[in-house]
Tab-separated table of C-alpha atoms in Angstrom:
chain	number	residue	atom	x	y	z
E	1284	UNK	CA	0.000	0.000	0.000
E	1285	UNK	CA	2.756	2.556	0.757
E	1286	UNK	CA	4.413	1.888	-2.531
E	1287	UNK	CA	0.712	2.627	-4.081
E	1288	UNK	CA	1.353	6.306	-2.353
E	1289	UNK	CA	4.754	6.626	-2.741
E	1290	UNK	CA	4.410	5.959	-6.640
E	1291	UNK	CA	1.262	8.489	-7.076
E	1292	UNK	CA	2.355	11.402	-5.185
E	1293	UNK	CA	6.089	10.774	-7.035
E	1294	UNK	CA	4.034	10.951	-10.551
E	1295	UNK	CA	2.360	14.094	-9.214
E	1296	UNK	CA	5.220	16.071	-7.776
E	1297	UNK	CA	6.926	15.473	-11.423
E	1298	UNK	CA	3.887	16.198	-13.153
E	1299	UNK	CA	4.044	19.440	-11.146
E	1300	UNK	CA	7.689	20.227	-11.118
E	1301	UNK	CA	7.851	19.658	-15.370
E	1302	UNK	CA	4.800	22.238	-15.421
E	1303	UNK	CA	6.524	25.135	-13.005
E	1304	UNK	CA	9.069	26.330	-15.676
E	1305	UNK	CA	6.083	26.859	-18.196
E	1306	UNK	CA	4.284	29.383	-16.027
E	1307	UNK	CA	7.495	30.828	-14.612
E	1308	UNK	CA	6.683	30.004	-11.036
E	1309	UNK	CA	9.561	28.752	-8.947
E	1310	UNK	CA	11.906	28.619	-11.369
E	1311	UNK	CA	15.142	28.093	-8.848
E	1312	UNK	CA	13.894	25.364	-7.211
E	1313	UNK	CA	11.609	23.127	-9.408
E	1314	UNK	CA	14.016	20.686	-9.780
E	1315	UNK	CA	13.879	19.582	-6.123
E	1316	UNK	CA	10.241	18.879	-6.620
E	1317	UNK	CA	11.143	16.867	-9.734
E	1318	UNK	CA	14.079	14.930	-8.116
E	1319	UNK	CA	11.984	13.985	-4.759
E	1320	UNK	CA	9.158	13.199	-7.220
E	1321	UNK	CA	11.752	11.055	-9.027
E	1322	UNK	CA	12.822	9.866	-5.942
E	1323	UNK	CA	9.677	8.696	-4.423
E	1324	UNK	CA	8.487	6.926	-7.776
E	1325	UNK	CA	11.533	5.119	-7.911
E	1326	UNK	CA	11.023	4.009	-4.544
E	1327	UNK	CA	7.321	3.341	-5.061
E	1328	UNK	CA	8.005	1.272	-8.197
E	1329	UNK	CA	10.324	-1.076	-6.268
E	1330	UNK	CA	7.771	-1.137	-3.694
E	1331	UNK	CA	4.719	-2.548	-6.050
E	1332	UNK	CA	6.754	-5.086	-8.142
E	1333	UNK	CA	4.976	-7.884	-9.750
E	1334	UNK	CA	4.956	-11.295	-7.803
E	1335	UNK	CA	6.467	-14.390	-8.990
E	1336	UNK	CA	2.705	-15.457	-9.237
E	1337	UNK	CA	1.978	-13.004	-12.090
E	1338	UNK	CA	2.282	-14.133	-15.517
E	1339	UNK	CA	5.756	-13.406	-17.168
E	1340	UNK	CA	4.525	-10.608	-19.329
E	1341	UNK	CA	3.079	-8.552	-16.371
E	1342	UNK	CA	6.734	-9.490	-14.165
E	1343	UNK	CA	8.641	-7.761	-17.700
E	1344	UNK	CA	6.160	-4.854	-17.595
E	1345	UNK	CA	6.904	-4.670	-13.686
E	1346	UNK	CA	10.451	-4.059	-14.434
E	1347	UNK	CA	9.599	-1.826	-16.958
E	1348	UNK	CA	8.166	0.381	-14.634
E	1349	UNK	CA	11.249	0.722	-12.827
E	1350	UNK	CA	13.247	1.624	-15.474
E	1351	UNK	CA	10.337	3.843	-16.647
E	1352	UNK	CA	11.429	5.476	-12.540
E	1353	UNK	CA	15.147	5.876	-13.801
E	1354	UNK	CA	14.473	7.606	-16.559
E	1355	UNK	CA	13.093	10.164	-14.530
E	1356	UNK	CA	15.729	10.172	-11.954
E	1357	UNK	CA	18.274	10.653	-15.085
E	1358	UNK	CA	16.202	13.595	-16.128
E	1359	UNK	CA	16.640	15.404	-12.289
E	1360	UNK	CA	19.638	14.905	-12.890
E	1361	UNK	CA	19.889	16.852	-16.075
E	1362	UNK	CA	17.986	19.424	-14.223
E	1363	UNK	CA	21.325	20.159	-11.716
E	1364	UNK	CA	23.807	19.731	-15.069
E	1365	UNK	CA	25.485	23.287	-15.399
E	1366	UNK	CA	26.713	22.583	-18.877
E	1367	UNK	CA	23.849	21.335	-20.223
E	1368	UNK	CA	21.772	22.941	-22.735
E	1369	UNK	CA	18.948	23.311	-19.746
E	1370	UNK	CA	16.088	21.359	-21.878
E	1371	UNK	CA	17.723	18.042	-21.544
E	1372	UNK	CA	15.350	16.640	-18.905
E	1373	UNK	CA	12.482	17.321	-20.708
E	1374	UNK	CA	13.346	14.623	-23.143
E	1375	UNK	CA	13.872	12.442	-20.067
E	1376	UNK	CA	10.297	13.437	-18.311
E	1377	UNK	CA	8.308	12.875	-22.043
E	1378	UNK	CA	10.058	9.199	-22.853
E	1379	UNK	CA	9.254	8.392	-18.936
E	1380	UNK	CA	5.918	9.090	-19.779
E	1381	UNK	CA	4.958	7.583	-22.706
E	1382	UNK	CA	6.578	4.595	-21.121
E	1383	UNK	CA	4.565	5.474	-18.086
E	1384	UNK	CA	1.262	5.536	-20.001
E	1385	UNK	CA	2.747	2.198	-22.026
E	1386	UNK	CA	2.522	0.432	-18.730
E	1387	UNK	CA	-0.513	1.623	-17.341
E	1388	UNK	CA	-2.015	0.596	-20.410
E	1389	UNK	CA	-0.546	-3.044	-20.818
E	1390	UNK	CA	-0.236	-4.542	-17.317
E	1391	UNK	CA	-3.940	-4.426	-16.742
E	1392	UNK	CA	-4.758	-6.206	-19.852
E	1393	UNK	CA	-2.128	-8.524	-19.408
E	1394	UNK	CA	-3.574	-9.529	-16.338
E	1395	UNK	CA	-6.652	-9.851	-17.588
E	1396	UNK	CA	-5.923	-11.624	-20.307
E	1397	UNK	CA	-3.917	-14.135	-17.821
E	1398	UNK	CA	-7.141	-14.605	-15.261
E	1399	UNK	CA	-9.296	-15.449	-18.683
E	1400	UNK	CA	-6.755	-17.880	-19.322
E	1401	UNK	CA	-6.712	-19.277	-15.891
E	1402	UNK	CA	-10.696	-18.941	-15.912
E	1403	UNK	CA	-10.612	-21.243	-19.157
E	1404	UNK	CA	-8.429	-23.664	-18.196
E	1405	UNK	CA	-10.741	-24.407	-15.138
E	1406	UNK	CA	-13.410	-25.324	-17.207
């Protein structure tokens, strides 16, 4: 359950952090948001991993996920890069989140194609 938290409120201090540069608010310090958001999704994500009970697709997916967590943690770390060009991590935060949305898309139906298997197989 507290990796369900941890993972939610890390997604939504990133979400928040990425968006604070647009509307020039907190410019000097956005990227601690991002890299405790980053931080606590990482944390979350190794918190929730598939069990060895899940079907092999949804354990792949699982890992996924945490390397969906690095990639954000890379980009807060672009964020504190003084020779960087200063947009670097934005690349970071968009491929975390396609991968982000990836996953939230697959490991559902993965598991539900895995209990209609299971369901079938009863019969």
């Amino acid at each position: 359950m507290l990796g369900f938290w941890l993972t939610n409120i890390g997604l939504l201090a990133i979400m928040v952090a990425a968006a604070l540069p647009l509307f020039n608010v907190f410019r000097d310090g956005f990227g601690y948001v991002y890299a405790a958001g980053a931080a606590m999704l990482l944390a979350g994500r190794f918190l929730t991993l598939p069990s060895k009970d899940e079907a092999l697709r949804v354990r792949r997916l699982g890992r996924m996920e945490v390397w969906t967590a690095l990639v954000f943690a890379v980009g807060a770390v672009f964020i504190f890069l003084p020779q960087g060009a200063g947009n670097d991590w934005l690349a970071f935060t968009m491929a975390g989140g396609v991968l982000t949305i990836y996953t939230s898309i697959m490991i559902p139906r993965e598991r539900k194609k895995a209990a209609e298997q299971k369901m079938g197989a009863k019969k």
